[in-house]
Amino acid sequence: MKARPGQVKYGSTGTGAVVHVGMASFEAAAGVKGLHVPYQGIAPVLNDLMSGTIDISQSGSPVPEGLKALASAGTKRNPEFPNVPTLEEAGIKGATWDVWWGFFAPPNLPKPIADRLIAEITAVTKDPAAIAKYKAAVKFEPEANPLTGEAFKKSVLEDNQKWKAVVEREKISIE
């Protein structure tokens, strides 16, 4: 990307989507500039990456066979690709981001229902059968780090501020 500024095509799941903002963060941290090619969803991104229509993208697991993992954007190596360095290990500082999944409900959800949902979801994250199904689907064991209540809210707000800064700095308009 440094040798061909603005010519290396990177695919994203849409303008303003997490892959676009993640790549913008990578560009800024690495001091490079690519050509953004937005798609609708990850499937067409991966298809065009496989065919050579685009040059690079970010994706989570599972990764289609035939694609080469270059680096992990996470703070630690992906267990599916233990020999693939993180961006930080590759010398690119400030572009890491860990993927997390959360459950959200309407703000007026009664507390007893919210508490029950949290208890059930937490139980699933500890259930050996559920963990085995997940591992079979994505080829590695999930890292369960359940946050609830104020801790989860704080984590989400911190993440939002991080991404907001990238969106504003790069002048990305959400579509």
Short mmCIF file of C-alpha atoms in Angstrom, two decimals:
data_model
loop_
_atom_site.label_atom_id
_atom_site.label_comp_id
_atom_site.label_asym_id
_atom_site.label_seq_id
_atom_site.Cartn_x
_atom_site.Cartn_y
_atom_site.Cartn_z
CA MET A 1 0.00 0.00 0.00
CA LYS A 2 2.94 2.32 0.62
CA ALA A 3 4.39 1.60 -2.82
CA ARG A 4 1.04 2.20 -4.57
CA PRO A 5 -0.88 4.86 -2.58
CA GLY A 6 -4.59 4.87 -3.40
CA GLN A 7 -4.26 1.94 -5.81
CA VAL A 8 -4.53 -1.08 -3.51
CA LYS A 9 -8.26 -1.89 -3.37
CA TYR A 10 -9.72 -2.90 -0.03
CA GLY A 11 -13.22 -4.25 0.36
CA SER A 12 -15.54 -3.47 3.22
CA THR A 13 -19.01 -4.54 4.25
CA GLY A 14 -20.30 -1.05 3.46
CA THR A 15 -19.41 2.60 3.92
CA GLY A 16 -19.24 3.32 7.64
CA ALA A 17 -19.43 -0.37 8.59
CA VAL A 18 -16.95 -1.83 11.05
CA VAL A 19 -14.67 -3.27 8.34
CA HIS A 20 -14.49 0.15 6.63
CA VAL A 21 -13.75 1.96 9.89
CA GLY A 22 -11.27 -0.76 10.89
CA MET A 23 -9.43 -0.40 7.59
CA ALA A 24 -9.44 3.40 7.96
CA SER A 25 -7.88 2.95 11.40
CA PHE A 26 -5.27 0.61 9.87
CA GLU A 27 -4.49 3.12 7.08
CA ALA A 28 -3.92 5.92 9.59
CA ALA A 29 -1.77 3.78 11.89
CA ALA A 30 0.31 2.34 9.03
CA GLY A 31 0.63 5.63 7.14
CA VAL A 32 -0.86 4.15 3.98
CA LYS A 33 -3.84 4.89 1.77
CA GLY A 34 -5.92 2.35 -0.11
CA LEU A 35 -8.92 2.58 -2.43
CA HIS A 36 -12.11 1.78 -0.52
CA VAL A 37 -14.53 -0.55 -2.34
CA PRO A 38 -17.78 -0.87 -0.35
CA TYR A 39 -19.99 -3.94 -0.63
CA GLN A 40 -23.20 -5.04 1.02
CA GLY A 41 -22.08 -7.75 3.42
CA ILE A 42 -18.99 -9.91 3.81
CA ALA A 43 -19.87 -12.63 1.27
CA PRO A 44 -19.28 -10.47 -1.84
CA VAL A 45 -16.13 -9.03 -0.24
CA LEU A 46 -14.69 -12.51 0.25
CA ASN A 47 -15.77 -13.62 -3.25
CA ASP A 48 -14.00 -10.65 -4.86
CA LEU A 49 -10.97 -11.14 -2.63
CA MET A 50 -10.75 -14.78 -3.76
CA SER A 51 -11.06 -13.77 -7.42
CA GLY A 52 -8.50 -10.95 -7.16
CA THR A 53 -10.99 -8.15 -7.91
CA ILE A 54 -9.91 -6.51 -4.65
CA ASP A 55 -6.53 -6.81 -2.96
CA ILE A 56 -7.18 -6.89 0.79
CA SER A 57 -9.86 -6.82 3.47
CA GLN A 58 -10.53 -7.62 7.09
CA SER A 59 -12.70 -10.53 8.17
CA GLY A 60 -13.46 -12.64 11.18
CA SER A 61 -13.64 -16.40 11.40
CA PRO A 62 -14.34 -18.63 9.69
CA VAL A 63 -12.02 -17.62 6.86
CA PRO A 64 -12.59 -19.25 3.46
CA GLU A 65 -9.93 -21.73 2.45
CA GLY A 66 -7.45 -20.23 0.02
CA LEU A 67 -7.20 -16.80 1.62
CA LYS A 68 -3.96 -15.90 3.35
CA ALA A 69 -4.14 -14.40 6.83
CA LEU A 70 -1.60 -11.56 6.99
CA ALA A 71 -2.13 -10.19 10.50
CA SER A 72 -4.66 -10.16 13.30
CA ALA A 73 -6.25 -6.84 14.21
CA GLY A 74 -6.86 -8.12 17.75
CA THR A 75 -4.73 -7.44 20.79
CA LYS A 76 -3.63 -11.08 20.79
CA ARG A 77 -3.09 -13.73 18.16
CA ASN A 78 -6.09 -15.59 16.80
CA PRO A 79 -6.05 -19.21 18.05
CA GLU A 80 -7.14 -20.32 14.57
CA PHE A 81 -3.94 -18.78 13.14
CA PRO A 82 -1.31 -19.08 15.89
CA ASN A 83 1.57 -18.27 13.52
CA VAL A 84 -0.02 -15.06 12.21
CA PRO A 85 1.21 -11.95 14.06
CA THR A 86 -0.98 -9.21 15.42
CA LEU A 87 -0.73 -5.80 13.74
CA GLU A 88 1.20 -4.58 16.80
CA GLU A 89 3.66 -7.47 16.47
CA ALA A 90 4.06 -6.54 12.80
CA GLY A 91 5.02 -3.00 13.84
CA ILE A 92 1.71 -1.23 13.23
CA LYS A 93 0.68 0.49 16.45
CA GLY A 94 -2.74 1.96 17.14
CA ALA A 95 -4.92 -0.11 14.80
CA THR A 96 -5.92 -2.97 17.06
CA TRP A 97 -9.49 -3.83 17.89
CA ASP A 98 -11.02 -6.84 19.50
CA VAL A 99 -14.30 -8.22 18.28
CA TRP A 100 -17.00 -8.67 20.86
CA TRP A 101 -20.64 -9.63 20.78
CA GLY A 102 -23.28 -8.24 23.07
CA PHE A 103 -26.96 -8.66 23.66
CA PHE A 104 -29.14 -5.57 23.72
CA ALA A 105 -32.78 -5.04 24.66
CA PRO A 106 -35.19 -2.10 24.72
CA PRO A 107 -34.41 0.45 27.46
CA ASN A 108 -37.74 -0.21 29.20
CA LEU A 109 -37.21 -3.99 29.57
CA PRO A 110 -38.29 -4.92 33.10
CA LYS A 111 -35.34 -5.72 35.39
CA PRO A 112 -36.54 -9.25 36.28
CA ILE A 113 -36.64 -10.16 32.58
CA ALA A 114 -33.24 -8.57 31.94
CA ASP A 115 -31.76 -10.44 34.91
CA ARG A 116 -33.20 -13.74 33.65
CA LEU A 117 -31.84 -13.16 30.14
CA ILE A 118 -28.39 -12.32 31.52
CA ALA A 119 -28.41 -15.48 33.65
CA GLU A 120 -29.46 -17.67 30.71
CA ILE A 121 -26.93 -16.14 28.31
CA THR A 122 -24.14 -16.45 30.89
CA ALA A 123 -25.07 -20.11 31.44
CA VAL A 124 -24.80 -20.80 27.69
CA THR A 125 -21.30 -19.27 27.59
CA LYS A 126 -20.25 -21.83 30.20
CA ASP A 127 -22.12 -24.85 28.79
CA PRO A 128 -19.70 -27.48 27.39
CA ALA A 129 -22.16 -28.57 24.67
CA ALA A 130 -22.67 -24.97 23.48
CA ILE A 131 -18.92 -24.35 23.54
CA ALA A 132 -18.34 -27.52 21.49
CA LYS A 133 -20.89 -26.39 18.86
CA TYR A 134 -19.26 -22.98 18.62
CA LYS A 135 -15.80 -24.51 18.35
CA ALA A 136 -16.98 -26.86 15.59
CA ALA A 137 -18.39 -23.91 13.64
CA VAL A 138 -15.45 -21.50 13.88
CA LYS A 139 -12.58 -23.90 14.64
CA PHE A 140 -11.56 -22.39 17.98
CA GLU A 141 -12.97 -22.08 21.45
CA PRO A 142 -14.80 -18.87 22.32
CA GLU A 143 -13.24 -16.59 24.86
CA ALA A 144 -16.11 -15.82 27.19
CA ASN A 145 -15.65 -12.62 29.14
CA PRO A 146 -19.18 -11.78 30.19
CA LEU A 147 -19.72 -8.18 31.15
CA THR A 148 -23.10 -7.11 32.46
CA GLY A 149 -24.75 -3.99 33.75
CA GLU A 150 -22.58 -0.92 34.19
CA ALA A 151 -19.36 -2.72 33.21
CA PHE A 152 -20.85 -3.67 29.84
CA LYS A 153 -22.31 -0.19 29.34
CA LYS A 154 -18.91 1.39 30.11
CA SER A 155 -17.14 -0.95 27.67
CA VAL A 156 -19.63 -0.17 24.88
CA LEU A 157 -19.36 3.59 25.46
CA GLU A 158 -15.54 3.43 25.42
CA ASP A 159 -15.61 1.45 22.17
CA ASN A 160 -18.08 3.93 20.67
CA GLN A 161 -15.74 6.83 21.50
CA LYS A 162 -12.78 5.04 19.90
CA TRP A 163 -14.68 4.42 16.65
CA LYS A 164 -16.27 7.88 16.69
CA ALA A 165 -12.77 9.40 16.72
CA VAL A 166 -11.78 7.34 13.65
CA VAL A 167 -15.01 8.24 11.81
CA GLU A 168 -14.55 11.95 12.52
CA ARG A 169 -10.81 11.98 11.72
CA GLU A 170 -11.32 10.14 8.43
CA LYS A 171 -14.54 12.06 7.61
CA ILE A 172 -16.50 8.84 7.07
CA SER A 173 -20.19 9.34 6.49
CA ILE A 174 -22.38 6.48 7.66
CA GLU A 175 -24.70 5.17 4.96
#
